[in-house]
JSON list of C-alpha atoms in Angstrom, two decimals:
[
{"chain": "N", "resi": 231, "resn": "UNK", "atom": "CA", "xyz": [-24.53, -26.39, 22.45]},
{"chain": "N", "resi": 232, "resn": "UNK", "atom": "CA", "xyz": [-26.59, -24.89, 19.94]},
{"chain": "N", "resi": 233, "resn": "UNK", "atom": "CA", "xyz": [-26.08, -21.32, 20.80]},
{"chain": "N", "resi": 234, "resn": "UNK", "atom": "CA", "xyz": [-22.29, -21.94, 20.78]},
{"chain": "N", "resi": 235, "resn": "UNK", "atom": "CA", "xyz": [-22.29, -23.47, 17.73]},
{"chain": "N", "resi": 236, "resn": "UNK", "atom": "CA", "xyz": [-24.35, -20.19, 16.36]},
{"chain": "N", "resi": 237, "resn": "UNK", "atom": "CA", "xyz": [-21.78, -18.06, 17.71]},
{"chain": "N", "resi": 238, "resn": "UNK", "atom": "CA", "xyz": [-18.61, -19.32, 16.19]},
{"chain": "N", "resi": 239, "resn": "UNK", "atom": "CA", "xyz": [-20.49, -19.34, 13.30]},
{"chain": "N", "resi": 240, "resn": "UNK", "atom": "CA", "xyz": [-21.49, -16.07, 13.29]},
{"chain": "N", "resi": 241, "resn": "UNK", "atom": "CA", "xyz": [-17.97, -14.90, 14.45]},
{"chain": "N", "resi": 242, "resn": "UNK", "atom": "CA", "xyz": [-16.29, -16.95, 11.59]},
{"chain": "N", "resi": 243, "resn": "UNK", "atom": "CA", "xyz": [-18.63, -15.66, 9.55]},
{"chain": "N", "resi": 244, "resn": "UNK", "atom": "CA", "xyz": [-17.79, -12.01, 10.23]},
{"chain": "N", "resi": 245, "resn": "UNK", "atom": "CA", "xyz": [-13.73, -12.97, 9.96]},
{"chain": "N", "resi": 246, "resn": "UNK", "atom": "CA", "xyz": [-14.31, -14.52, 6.36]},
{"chain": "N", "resi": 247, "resn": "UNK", "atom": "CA", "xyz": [-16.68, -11.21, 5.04]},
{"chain": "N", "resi": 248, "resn": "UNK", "atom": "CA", "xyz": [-13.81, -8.66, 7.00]},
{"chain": "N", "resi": 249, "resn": "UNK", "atom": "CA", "xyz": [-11.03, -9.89, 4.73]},
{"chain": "N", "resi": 250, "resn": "UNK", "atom": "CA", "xyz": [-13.37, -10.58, 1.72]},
{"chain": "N", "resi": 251, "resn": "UNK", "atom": "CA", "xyz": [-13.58, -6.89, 1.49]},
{"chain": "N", "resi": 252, "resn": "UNK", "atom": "CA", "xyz": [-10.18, -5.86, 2.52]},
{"chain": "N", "resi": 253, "resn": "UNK", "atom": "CA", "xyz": [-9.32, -7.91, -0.64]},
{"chain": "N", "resi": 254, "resn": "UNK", "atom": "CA", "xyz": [-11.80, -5.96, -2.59]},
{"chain": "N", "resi": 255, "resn": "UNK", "atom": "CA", "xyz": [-10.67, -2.80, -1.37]},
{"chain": "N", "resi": 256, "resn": "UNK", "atom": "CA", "xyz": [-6.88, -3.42, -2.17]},
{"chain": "N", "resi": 257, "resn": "UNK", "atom": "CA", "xyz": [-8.01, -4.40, -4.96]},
{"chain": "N", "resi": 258, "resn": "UNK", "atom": "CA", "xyz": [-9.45, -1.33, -6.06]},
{"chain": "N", "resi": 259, "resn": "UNK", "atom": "CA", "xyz": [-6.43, 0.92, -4.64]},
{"chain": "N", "resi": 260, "resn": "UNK", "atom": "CA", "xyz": [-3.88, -0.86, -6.31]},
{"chain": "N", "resi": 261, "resn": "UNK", "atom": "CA", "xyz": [-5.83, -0.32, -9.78]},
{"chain": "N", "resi": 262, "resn": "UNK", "atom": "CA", "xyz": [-7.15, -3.63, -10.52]},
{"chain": "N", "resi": 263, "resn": "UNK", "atom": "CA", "xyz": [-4.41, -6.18, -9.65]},
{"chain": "N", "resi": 264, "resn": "UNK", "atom": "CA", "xyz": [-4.35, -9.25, -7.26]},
{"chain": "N", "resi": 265, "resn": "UNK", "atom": "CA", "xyz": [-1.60, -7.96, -5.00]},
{"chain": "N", "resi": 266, "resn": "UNK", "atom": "CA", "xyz": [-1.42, -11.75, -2.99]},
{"chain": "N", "resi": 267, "resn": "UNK", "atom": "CA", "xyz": [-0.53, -13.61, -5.88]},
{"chain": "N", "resi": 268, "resn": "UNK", "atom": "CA", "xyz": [3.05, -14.35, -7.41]},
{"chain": "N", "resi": 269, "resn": "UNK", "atom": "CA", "xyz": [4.11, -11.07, -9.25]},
{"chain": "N", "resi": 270, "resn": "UNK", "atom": "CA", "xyz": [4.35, -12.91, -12.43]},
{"chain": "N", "resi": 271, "resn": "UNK", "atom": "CA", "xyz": [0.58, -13.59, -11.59]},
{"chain": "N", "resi": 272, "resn": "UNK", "atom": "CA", "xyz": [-0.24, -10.09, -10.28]},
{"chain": "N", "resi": 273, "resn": "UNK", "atom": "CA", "xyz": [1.00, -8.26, -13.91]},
{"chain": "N", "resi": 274, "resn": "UNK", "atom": "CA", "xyz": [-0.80, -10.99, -15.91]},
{"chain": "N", "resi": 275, "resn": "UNK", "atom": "CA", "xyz": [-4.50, -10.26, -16.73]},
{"chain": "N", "resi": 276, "resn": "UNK", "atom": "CA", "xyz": [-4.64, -6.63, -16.70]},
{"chain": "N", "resi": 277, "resn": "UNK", "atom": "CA", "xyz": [-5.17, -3.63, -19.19]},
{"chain": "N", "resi": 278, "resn": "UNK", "atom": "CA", "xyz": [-1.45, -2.01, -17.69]},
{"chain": "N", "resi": 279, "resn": "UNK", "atom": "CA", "xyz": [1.30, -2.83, -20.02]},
{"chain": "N", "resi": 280, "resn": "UNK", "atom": "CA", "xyz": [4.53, -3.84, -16.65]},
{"chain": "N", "resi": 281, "resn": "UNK", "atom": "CA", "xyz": [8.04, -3.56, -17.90]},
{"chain": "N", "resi": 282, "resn": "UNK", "atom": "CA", "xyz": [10.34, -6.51, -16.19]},
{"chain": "N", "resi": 283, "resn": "UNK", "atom": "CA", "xyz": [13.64, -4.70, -14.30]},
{"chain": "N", "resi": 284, "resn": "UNK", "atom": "CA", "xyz": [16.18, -7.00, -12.62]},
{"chain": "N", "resi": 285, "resn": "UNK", "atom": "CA", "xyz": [18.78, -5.11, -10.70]},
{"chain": "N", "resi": 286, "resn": "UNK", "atom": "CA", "xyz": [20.80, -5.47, -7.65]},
{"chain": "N", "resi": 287, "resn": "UNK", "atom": "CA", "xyz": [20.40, -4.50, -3.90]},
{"chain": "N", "resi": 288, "resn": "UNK", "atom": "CA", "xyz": [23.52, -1.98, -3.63]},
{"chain": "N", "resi": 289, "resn": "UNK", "atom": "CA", "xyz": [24.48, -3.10, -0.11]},
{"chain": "N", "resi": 290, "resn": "UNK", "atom": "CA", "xyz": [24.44, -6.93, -0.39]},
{"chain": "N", "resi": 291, "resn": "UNK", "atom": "CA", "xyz": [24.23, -7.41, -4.34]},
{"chain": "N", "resi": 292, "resn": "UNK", "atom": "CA", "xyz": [21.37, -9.46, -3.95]},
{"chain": "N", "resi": 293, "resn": "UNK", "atom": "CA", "xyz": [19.11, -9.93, -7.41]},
{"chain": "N", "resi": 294, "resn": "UNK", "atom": "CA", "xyz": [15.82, -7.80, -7.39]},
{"chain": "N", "resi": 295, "resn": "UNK", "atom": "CA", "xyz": [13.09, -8.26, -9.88]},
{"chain": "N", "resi": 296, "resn": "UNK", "atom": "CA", "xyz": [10.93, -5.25, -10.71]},
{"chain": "N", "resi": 297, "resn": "UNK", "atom": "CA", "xyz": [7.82, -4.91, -12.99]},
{"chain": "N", "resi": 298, "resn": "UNK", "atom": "CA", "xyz": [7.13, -1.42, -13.59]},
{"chain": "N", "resi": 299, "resn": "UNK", "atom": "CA", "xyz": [3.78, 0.17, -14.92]},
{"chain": "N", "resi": 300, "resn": "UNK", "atom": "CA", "xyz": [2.09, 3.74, -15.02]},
{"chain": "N", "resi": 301, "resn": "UNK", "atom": "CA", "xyz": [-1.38, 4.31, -14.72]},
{"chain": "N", "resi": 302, "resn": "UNK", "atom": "CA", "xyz": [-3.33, 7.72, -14.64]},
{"chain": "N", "resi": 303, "resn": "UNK", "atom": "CA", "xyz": [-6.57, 6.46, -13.10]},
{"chain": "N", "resi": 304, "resn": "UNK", "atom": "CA", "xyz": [-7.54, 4.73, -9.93]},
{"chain": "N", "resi": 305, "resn": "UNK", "atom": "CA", "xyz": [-11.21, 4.42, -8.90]},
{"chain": "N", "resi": 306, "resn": "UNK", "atom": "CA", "xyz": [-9.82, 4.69, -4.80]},
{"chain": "N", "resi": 307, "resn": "UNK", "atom": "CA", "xyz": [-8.37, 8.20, -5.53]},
{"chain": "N", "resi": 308, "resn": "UNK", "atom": "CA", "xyz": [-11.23, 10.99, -5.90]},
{"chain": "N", "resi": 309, "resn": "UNK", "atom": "CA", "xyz": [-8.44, 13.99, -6.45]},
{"chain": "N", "resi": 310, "resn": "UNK", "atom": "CA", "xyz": [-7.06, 14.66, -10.25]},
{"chain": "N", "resi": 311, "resn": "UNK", "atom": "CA", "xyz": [-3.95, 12.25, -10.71]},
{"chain": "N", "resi": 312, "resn": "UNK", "atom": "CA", "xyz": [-1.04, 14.38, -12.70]},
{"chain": "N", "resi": 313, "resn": "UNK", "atom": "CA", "xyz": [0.83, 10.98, -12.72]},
{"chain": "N", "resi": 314, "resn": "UNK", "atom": "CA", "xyz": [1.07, 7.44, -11.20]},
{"chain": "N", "resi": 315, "resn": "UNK", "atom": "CA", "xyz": [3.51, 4.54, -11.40]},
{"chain": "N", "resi": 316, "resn": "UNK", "atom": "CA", "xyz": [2.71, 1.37, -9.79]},
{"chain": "N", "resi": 317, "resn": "UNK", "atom": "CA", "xyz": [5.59, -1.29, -9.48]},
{"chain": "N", "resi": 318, "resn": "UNK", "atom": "CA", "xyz": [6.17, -4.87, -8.14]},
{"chain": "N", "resi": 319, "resn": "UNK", "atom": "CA", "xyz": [9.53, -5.92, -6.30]},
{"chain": "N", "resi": 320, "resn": "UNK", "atom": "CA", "xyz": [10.81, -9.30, -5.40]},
{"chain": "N", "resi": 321, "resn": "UNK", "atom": "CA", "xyz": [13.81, -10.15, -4.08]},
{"chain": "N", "resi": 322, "resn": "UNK", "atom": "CA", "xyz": [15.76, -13.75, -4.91]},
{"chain": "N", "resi": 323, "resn": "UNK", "atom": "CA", "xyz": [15.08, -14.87, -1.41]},
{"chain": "N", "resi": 324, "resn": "UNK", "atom": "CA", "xyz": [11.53, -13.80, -1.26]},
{"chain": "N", "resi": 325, "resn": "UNK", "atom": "CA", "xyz": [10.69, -16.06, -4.25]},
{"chain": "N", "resi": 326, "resn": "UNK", "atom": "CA", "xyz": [11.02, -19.29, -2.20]},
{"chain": "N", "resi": 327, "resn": "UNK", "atom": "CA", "xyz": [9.29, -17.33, 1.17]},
{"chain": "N", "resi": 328, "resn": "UNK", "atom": "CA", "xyz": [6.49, -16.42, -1.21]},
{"chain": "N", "resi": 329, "resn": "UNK", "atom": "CA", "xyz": [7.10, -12.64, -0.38]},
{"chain": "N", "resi": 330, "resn": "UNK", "atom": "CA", "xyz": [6.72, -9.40, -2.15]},
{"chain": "N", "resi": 331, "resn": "UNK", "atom": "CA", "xyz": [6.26, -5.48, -1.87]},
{"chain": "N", "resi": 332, "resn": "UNK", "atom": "CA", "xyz": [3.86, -3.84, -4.81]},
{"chain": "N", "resi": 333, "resn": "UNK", "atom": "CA", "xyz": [4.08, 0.15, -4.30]},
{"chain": "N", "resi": 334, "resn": "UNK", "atom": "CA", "xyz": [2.65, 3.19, -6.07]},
{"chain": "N", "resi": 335, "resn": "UNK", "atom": "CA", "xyz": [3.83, 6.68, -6.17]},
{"chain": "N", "resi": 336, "resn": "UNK", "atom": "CA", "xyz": [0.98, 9.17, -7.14]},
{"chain": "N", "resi": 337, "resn": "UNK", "atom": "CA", "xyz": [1.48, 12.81, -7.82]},
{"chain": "N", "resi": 338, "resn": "UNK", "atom": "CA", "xyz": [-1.34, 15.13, -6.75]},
{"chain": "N", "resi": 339, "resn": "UNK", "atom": "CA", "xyz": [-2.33, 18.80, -8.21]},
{"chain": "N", "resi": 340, "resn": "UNK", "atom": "CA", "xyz": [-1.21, 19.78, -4.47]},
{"chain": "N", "resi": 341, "resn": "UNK", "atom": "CA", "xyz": [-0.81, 19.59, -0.59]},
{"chain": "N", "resi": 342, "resn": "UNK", "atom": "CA", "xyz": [-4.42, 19.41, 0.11]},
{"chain": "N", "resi": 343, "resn": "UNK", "atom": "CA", "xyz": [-5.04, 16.90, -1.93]},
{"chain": "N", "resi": 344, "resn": "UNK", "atom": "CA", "xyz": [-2.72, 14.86, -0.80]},
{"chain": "N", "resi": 345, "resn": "UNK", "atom": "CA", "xyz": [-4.11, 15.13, 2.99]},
{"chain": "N", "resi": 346, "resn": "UNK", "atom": "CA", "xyz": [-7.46, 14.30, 1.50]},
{"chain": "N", "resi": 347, "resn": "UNK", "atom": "CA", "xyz": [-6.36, 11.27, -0.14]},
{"chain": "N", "resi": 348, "resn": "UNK", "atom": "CA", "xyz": [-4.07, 10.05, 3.09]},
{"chain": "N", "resi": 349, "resn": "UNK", "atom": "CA", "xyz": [-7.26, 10.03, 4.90]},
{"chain": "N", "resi": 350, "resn": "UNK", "atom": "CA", "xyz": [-9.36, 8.64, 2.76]},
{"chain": "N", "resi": 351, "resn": "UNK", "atom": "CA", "xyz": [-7.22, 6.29, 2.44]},
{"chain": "N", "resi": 352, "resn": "UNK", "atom": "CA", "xyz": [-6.36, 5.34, 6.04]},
{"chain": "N", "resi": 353, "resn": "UNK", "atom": "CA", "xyz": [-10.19, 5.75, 7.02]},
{"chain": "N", "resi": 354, "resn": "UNK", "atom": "CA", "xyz": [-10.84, 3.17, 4.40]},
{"chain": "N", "resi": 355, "resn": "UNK", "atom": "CA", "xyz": [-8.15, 0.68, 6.04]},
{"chain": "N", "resi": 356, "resn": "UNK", "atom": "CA", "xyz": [-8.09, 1.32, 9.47]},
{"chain": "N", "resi": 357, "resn": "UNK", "atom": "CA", "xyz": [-10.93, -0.94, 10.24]},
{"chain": "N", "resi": 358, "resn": "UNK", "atom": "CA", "xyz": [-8.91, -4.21, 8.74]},
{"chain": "N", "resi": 359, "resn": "UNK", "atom": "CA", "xyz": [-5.89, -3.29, 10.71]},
{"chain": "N", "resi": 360, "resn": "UNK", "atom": "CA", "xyz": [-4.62, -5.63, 13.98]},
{"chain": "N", "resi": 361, "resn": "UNK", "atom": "CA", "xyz": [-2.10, -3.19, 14.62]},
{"chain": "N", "resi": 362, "resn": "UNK", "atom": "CA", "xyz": [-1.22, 0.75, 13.65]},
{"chain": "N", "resi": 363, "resn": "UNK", "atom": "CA", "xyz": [2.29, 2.58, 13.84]},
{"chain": "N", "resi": 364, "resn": "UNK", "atom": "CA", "xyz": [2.72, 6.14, 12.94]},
{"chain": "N", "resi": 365, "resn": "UNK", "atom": "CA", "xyz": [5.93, 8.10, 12.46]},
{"chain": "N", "resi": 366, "resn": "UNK", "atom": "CA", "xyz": [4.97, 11.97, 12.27]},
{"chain": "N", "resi": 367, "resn": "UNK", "atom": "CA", "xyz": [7.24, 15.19, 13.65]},
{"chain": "N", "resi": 368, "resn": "UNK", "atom": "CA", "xyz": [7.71, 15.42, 17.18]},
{"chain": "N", "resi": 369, "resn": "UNK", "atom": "CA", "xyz": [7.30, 19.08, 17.05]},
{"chain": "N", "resi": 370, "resn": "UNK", "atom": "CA", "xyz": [3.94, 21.02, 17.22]},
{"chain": "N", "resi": 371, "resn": "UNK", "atom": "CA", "xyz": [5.69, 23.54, 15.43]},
{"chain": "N", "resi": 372, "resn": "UNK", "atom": "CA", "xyz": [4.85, 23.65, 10.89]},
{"chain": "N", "resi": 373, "resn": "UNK", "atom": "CA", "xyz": [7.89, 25.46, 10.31]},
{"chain": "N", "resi": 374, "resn": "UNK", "atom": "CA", "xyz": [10.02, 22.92, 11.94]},
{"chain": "N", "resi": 375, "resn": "UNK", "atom": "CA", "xyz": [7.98, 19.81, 10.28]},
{"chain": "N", "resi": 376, "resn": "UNK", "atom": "CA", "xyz": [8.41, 21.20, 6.85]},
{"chain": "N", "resi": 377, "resn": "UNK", "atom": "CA", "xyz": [10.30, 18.37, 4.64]},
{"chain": "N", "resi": 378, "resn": "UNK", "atom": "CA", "xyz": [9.72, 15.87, 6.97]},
{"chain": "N", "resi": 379, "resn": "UNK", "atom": "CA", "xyz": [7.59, 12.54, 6.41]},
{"chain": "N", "resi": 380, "resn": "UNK", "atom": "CA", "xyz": [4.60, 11.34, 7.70]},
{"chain": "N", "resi": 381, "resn": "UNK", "atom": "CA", "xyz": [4.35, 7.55, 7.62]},
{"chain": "N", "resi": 382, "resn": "UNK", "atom": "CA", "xyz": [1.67, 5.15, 9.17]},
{"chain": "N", "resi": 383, "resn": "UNK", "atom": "CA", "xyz": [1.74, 1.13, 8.51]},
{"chain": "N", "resi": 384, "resn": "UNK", "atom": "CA", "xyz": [-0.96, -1.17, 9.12]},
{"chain": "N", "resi": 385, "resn": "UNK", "atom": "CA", "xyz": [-0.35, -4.68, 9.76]},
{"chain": "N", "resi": 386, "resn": "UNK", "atom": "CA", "xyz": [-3.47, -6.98, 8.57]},
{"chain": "N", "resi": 387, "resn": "UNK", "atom": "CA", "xyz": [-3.36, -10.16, 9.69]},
{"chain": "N", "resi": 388, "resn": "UNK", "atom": "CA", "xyz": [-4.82, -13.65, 8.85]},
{"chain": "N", "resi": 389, "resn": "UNK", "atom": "CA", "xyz": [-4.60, -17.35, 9.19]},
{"chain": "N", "resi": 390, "resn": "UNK", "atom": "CA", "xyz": [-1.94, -17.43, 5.82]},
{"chain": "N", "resi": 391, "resn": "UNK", "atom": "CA", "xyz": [-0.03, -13.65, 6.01]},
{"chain": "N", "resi": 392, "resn": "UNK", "atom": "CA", "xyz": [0.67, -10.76, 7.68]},
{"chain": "N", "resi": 393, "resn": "UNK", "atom": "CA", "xyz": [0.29, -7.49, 5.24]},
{"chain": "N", "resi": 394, "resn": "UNK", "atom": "CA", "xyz": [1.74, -4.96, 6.35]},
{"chain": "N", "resi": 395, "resn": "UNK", "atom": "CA", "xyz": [-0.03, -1.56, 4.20]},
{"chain": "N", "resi": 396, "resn": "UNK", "atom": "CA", "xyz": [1.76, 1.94, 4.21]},
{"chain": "N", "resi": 397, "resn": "UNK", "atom": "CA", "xyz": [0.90, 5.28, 3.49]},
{"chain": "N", "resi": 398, "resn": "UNK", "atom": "CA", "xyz": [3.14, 7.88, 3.62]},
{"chain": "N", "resi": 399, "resn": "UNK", "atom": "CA", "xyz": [3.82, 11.96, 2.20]},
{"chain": "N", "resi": 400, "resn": "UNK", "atom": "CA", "xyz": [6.06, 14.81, 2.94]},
{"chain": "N", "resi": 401, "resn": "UNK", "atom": "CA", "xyz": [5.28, 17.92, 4.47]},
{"chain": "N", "resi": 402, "resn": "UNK", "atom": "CA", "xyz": [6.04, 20.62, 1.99]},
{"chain": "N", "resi": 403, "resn": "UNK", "atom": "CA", "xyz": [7.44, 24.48, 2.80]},
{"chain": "N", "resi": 404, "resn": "UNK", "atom": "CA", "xyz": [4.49, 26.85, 2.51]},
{"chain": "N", "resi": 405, "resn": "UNK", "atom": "CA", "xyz": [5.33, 27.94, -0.72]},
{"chain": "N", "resi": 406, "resn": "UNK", "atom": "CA", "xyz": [5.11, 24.63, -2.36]},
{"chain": "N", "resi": 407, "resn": "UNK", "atom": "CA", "xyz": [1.76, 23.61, -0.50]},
{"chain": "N", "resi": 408, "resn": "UNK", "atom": "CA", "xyz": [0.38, 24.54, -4.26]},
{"chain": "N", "resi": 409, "resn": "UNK", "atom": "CA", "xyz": [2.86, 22.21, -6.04]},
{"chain": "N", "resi": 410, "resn": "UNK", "atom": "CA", "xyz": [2.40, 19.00, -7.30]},
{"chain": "N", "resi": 411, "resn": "UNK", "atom": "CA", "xyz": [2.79, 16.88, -4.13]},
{"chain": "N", "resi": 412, "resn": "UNK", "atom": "CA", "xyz": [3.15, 12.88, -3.67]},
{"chain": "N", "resi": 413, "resn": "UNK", "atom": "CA", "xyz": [1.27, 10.50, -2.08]},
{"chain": "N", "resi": 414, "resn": "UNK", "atom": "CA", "xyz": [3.04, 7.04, -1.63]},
{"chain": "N", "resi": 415, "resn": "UNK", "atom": "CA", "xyz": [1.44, 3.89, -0.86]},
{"chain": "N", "resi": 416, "resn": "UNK", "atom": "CA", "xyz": [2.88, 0.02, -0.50]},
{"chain": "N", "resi": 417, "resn": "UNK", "atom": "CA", "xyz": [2.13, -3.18, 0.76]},
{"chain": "N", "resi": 418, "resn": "UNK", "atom": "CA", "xyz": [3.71, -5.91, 1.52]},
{"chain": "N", "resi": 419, "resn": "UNK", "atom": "CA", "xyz": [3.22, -9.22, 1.69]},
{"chain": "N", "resi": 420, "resn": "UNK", "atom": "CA", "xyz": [4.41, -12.13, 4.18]},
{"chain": "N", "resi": 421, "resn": "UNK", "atom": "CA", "xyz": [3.12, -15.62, 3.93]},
{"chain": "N", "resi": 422, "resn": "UNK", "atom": "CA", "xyz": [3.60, -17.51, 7.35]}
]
């Protein structure tokens, strides 16, 4: 009974320090804020000064609220940032489901900083991640990939949400590898 006891213990104990520093981490990559609380709660408390948007979805006319900031540091991202935005979007639905999507669109110096980054980034991840889906070209061929995007989401999952964590970038023509290039990330969050 004892030895039982010691291993749920120890397994519980593992689960609780895993998503203590997946919290940390997020933390740090989306420059400072709590991205599981209320939005109104996530732009509170920090040095980034959020403009509110409201707009509507075009399809359905459905009321979106948007808090918009720009940032040009973030202690996750090693290459020089040109420019970064970071913004917070809730739908009217998602207010009662306790649901939102926080993004961040980062422009890089170029192309190979941008593959840096993506891995960094998804090395630093991977680990938390239940479940992995990546949407690349089909063809082997860089010519023929040139314009399109890479996109990989990770879906994180607890006892209270499922986070679902994406990084994507598109594949420039040769001639632009040298250009400033972006590097999006988001995350979203579902409460059960």
């Amino acid at each position: 009974m004892k030895i039982l006891f010691t291993i749920l213990i120890s397994l519980f104990g593992n689960v609780i320090f895993a998503q203590d520093h997946f919290e940390k981490d997020l933390q740090k990559l989306f420059v400072g804020l709590n991205v599981d609380r209320k939005p109104e709660e996530i732009i509170s408390g920090t040095n980034l000064k959020f403009e509110k948007f409201s707009r509507k979805q075009e399809d359905t006319g459905e009321p979106i609220t948007m808090y918009y900031s720009k940032y040009d540091k973030n202690v996750m991202i090693k290459s020089k940032i040109l420019e970064a935005e970071v913004w917070v979007e809730q739908r009217d639905y998602e207010k009662k489901l306790g649901r939102h999507t926080i993004s961040q669109k980062i422009a890089l110096p170029n192309y190979e900083s941008v593959i840096v980054e993506y891995n960094n980034i998804y090395n630093k991840f991977e680990a938390y991640a239940s479940n992995i889906m990546s949407e690349s070209p089909e063809n082997e061929n860089e010519n023929e990939s040139e314009g399109k995007e890479i996109n990989t989401t990770l879906t994180i999952k607890d006892d209270v949400a499922v986070r679902y964590f994406s990084l994507s970038y598109l594949i420039p023509k040769k001639e632009d590898r040298n250009k400033v290039q972006y590097l999006f990330i988001s995350y979203r969050y579902r409460r059960y």
